[in-house]
mmCIF file of C-alpha atoms in Angstrom:
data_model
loop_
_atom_site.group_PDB
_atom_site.id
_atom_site.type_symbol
_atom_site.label_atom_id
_atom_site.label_comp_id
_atom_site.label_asym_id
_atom_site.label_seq_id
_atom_site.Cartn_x
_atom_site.Cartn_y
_atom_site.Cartn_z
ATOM 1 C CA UNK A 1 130.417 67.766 -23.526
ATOM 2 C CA UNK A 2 133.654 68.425 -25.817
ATOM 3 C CA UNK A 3 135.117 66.261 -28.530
ATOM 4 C CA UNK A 4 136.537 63.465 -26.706
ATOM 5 C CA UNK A 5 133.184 63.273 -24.438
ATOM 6 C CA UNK A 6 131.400 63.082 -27.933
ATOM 7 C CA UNK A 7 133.846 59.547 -28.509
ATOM 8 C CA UNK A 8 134.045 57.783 -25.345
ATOM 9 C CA UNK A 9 130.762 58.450 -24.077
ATOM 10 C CA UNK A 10 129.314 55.878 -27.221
ATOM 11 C CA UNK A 11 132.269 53.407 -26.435
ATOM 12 C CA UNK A 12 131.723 53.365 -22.512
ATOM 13 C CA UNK A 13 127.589 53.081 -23.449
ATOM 14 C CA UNK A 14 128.487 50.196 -26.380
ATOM 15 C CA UNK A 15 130.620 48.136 -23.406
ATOM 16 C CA UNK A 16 128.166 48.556 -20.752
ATOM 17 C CA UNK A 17 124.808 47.801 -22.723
ATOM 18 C CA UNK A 18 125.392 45.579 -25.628
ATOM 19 C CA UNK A 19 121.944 46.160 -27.128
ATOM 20 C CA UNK A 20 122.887 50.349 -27.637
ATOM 21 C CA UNK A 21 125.712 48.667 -29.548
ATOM 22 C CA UNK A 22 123.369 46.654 -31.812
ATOM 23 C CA UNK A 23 121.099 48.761 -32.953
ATOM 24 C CA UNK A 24 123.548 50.957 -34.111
ATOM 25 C CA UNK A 25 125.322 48.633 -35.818
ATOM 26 C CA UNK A 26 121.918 47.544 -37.519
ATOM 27 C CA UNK A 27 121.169 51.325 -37.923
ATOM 28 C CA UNK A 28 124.583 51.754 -40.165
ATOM 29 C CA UNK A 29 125.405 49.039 -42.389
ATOM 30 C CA UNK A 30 127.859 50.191 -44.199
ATOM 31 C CA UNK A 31 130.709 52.345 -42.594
ATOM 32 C CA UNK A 32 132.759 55.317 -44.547
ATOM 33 C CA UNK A 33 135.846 56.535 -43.002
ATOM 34 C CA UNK A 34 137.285 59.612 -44.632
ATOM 35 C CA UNK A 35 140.735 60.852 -44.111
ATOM 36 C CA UNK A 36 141.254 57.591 -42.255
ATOM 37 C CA UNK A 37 145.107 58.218 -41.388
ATOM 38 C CA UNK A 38 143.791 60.878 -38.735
ATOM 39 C CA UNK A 39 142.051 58.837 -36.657
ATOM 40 C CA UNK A 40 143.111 58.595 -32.751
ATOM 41 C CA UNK A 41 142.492 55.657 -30.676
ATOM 42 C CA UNK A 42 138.944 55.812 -29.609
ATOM 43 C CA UNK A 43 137.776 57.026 -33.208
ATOM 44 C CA UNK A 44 138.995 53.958 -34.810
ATOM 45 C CA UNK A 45 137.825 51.660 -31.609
ATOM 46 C CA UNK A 46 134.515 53.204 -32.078
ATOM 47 C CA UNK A 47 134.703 52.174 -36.265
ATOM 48 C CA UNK A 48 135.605 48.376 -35.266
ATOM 49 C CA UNK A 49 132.629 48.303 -33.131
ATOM 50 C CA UNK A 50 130.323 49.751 -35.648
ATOM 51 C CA UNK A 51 131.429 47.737 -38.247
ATOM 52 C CA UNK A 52 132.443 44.475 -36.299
ATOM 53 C CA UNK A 53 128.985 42.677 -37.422
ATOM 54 C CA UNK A 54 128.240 43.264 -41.008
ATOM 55 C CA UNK A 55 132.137 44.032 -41.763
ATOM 56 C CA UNK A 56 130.899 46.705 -44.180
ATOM 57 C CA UNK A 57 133.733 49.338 -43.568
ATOM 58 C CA UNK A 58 135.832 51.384 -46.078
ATOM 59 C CA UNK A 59 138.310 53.731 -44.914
ATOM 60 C CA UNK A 60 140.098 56.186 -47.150
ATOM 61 C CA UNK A 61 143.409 57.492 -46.411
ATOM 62 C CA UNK A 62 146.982 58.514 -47.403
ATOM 63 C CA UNK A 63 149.593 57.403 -44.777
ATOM 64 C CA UNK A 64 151.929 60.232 -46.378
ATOM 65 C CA UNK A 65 149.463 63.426 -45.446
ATOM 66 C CA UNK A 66 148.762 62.101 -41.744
ATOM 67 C CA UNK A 67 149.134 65.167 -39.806
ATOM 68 C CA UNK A 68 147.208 64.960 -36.661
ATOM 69 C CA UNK A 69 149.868 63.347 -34.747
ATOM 70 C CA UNK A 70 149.630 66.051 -32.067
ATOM 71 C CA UNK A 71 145.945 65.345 -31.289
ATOM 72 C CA UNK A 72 146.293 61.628 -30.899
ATOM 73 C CA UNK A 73 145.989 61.216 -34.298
ATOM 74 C CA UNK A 74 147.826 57.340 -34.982
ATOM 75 C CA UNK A 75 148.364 56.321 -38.637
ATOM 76 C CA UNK A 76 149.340 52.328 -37.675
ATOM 77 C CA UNK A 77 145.428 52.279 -37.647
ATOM 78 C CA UNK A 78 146.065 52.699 -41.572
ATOM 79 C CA UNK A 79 148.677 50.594 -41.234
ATOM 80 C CA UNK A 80 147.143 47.721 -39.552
ATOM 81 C CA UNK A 81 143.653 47.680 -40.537
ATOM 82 C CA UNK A 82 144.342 44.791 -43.195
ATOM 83 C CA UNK A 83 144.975 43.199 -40.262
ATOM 84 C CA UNK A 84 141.745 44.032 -38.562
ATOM 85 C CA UNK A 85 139.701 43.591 -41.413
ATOM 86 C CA UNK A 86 141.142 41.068 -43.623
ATOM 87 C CA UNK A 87 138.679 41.026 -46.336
ATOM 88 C CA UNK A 88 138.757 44.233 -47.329
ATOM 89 C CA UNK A 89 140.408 45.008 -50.509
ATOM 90 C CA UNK A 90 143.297 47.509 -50.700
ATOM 91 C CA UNK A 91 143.124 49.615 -53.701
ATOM 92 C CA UNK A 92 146.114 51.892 -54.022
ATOM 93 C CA UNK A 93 145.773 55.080 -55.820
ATOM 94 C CA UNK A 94 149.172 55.755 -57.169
ATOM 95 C CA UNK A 95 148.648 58.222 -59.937
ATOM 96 C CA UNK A 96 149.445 61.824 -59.007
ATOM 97 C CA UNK A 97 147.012 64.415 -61.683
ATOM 98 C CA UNK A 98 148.574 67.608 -59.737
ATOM 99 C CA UNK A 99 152.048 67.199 -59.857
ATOM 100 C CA UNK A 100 155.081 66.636 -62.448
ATOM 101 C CA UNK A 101 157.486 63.459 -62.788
ATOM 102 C CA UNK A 102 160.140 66.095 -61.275
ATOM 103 C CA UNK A 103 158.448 67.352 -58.463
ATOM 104 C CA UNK A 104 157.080 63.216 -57.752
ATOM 105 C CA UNK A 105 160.412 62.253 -58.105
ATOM 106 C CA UNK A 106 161.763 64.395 -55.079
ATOM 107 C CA UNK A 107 158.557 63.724 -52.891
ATOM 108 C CA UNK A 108 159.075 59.749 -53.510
ATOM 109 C CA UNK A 109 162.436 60.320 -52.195
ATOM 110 C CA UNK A 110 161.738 62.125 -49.383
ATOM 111 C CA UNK A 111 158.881 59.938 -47.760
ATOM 112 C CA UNK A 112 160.812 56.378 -48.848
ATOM 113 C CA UNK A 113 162.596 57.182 -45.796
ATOM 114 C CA UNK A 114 159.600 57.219 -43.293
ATOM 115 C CA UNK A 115 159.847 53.579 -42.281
ATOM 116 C CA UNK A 116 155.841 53.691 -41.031
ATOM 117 C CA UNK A 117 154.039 54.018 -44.543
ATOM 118 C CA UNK A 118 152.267 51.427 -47.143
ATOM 119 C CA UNK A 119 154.635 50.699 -50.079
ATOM 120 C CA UNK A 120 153.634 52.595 -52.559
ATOM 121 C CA UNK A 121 155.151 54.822 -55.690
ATOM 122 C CA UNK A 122 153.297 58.124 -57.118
ATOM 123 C CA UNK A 123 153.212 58.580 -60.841
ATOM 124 C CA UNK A 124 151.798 60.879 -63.046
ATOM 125 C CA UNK A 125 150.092 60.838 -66.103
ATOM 126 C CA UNK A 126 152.794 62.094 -67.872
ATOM 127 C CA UNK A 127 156.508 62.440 -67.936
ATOM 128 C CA UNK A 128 157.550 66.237 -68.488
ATOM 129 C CA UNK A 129 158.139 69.145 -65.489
ATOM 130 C CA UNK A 130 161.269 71.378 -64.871
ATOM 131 C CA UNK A 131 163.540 70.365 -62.813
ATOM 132 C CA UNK A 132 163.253 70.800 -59.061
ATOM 133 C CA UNK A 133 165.079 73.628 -56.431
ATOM 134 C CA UNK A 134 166.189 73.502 -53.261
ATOM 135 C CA UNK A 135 167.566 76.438 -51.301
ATOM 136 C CA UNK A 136 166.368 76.655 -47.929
ATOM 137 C CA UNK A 137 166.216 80.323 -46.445
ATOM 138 C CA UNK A 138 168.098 81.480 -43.543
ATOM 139 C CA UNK A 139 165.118 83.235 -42.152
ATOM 140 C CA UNK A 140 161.569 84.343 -42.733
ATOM 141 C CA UNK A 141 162.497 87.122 -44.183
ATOM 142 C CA UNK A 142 164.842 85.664 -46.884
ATOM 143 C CA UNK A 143 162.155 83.037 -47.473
ATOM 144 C CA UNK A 144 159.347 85.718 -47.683
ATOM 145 C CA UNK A 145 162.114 87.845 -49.822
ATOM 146 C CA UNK A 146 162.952 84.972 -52.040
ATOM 147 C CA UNK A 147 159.451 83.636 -52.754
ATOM 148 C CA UNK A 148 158.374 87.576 -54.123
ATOM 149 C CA UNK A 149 161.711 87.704 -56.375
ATOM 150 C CA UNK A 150 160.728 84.544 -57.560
ATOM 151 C CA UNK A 151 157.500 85.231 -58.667
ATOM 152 C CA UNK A 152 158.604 88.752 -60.179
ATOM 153 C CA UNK A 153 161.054 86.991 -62.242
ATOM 154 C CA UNK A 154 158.186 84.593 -63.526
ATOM 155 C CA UNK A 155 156.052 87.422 -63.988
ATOM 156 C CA UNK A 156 158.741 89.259 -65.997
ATOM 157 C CA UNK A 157 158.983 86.312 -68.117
ATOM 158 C CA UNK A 158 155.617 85.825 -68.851
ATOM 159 C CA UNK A 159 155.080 89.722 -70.049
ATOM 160 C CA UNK A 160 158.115 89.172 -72.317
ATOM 161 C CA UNK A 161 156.443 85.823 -73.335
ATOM 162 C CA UNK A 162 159.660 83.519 -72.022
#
């Protein structure tokens, strides 16, 4: 039995005897989806089911990070599942604690343009950073060579207490 088995083998036993389906979803009242944007087809199929009779469900997810496209991964479940599940509240978590107006600035501008995404702005708590570079390397080894000059430099600076 691998992965997949480990997913359809529940939805196949849920469609074929209805009871199996039942007690589960008495078993589990309340559902918790974590990194909800990674879900593929028969995870979030399996979910509905689960939670299709109490309607307990709460998914958590960032549209922005999905990154399991390649395994069947599908983040319209994120993007439709107001649409599944109407009730459920949305509660957007805009405020970034790791990361600099600067450096939120660029990201915001760089995934407005994915058209498949829930509106949304990042923000952080407070308003100072450096500003931003961009200087893509030619190859690996510029990259690798420009990432170690860049943290001698910083080093350098920090002995001489710049």
């Amino acid at each position: 039995m691998d992965f997949d088995d480990l997913l359809l083998f529940p939805l196949t036993l849920f469609a074929e005897r209805p009871e199996r389906l039942a007690y589960w979803q008495r078993r589990f009242d309340h559902v918790l989806v974590d990194e909800f944007q990674d879900t593929n087809a028969a995870q979030y199929r399996l979910v509905k089911r689960l939670a299709s009779e109490h309607r307990n469900l709460c998914v958590v997810g960032d549209d922005d990070q999905a990154i399991y496209g390649w395994r069947g991964a599908d983040v319209r479940h994120m993007l439709s599942f107001q649409e599944d599940f109407p009730a459920r509240p949305s509660i957007k978590l805009e405020q970034n604690y790791r990361s600099t107006q600067v450096i939120l600035d660029a990201a915001n501008g760089v995934i407005a343009e994915n058209a498949r995404r829930l509106a949304r702005r990042y923000s952080p708590p407070s308003r100072a950073g450096s500003p931003s570079r961009c200087s893509p390397p030619r190859t690996s080894a510029t990259r690798r060579s420009g990432i170690a000059g860049e943290l001698s430099r910083r080093a350098a600076d920090k002995r001489r207490g710049v």
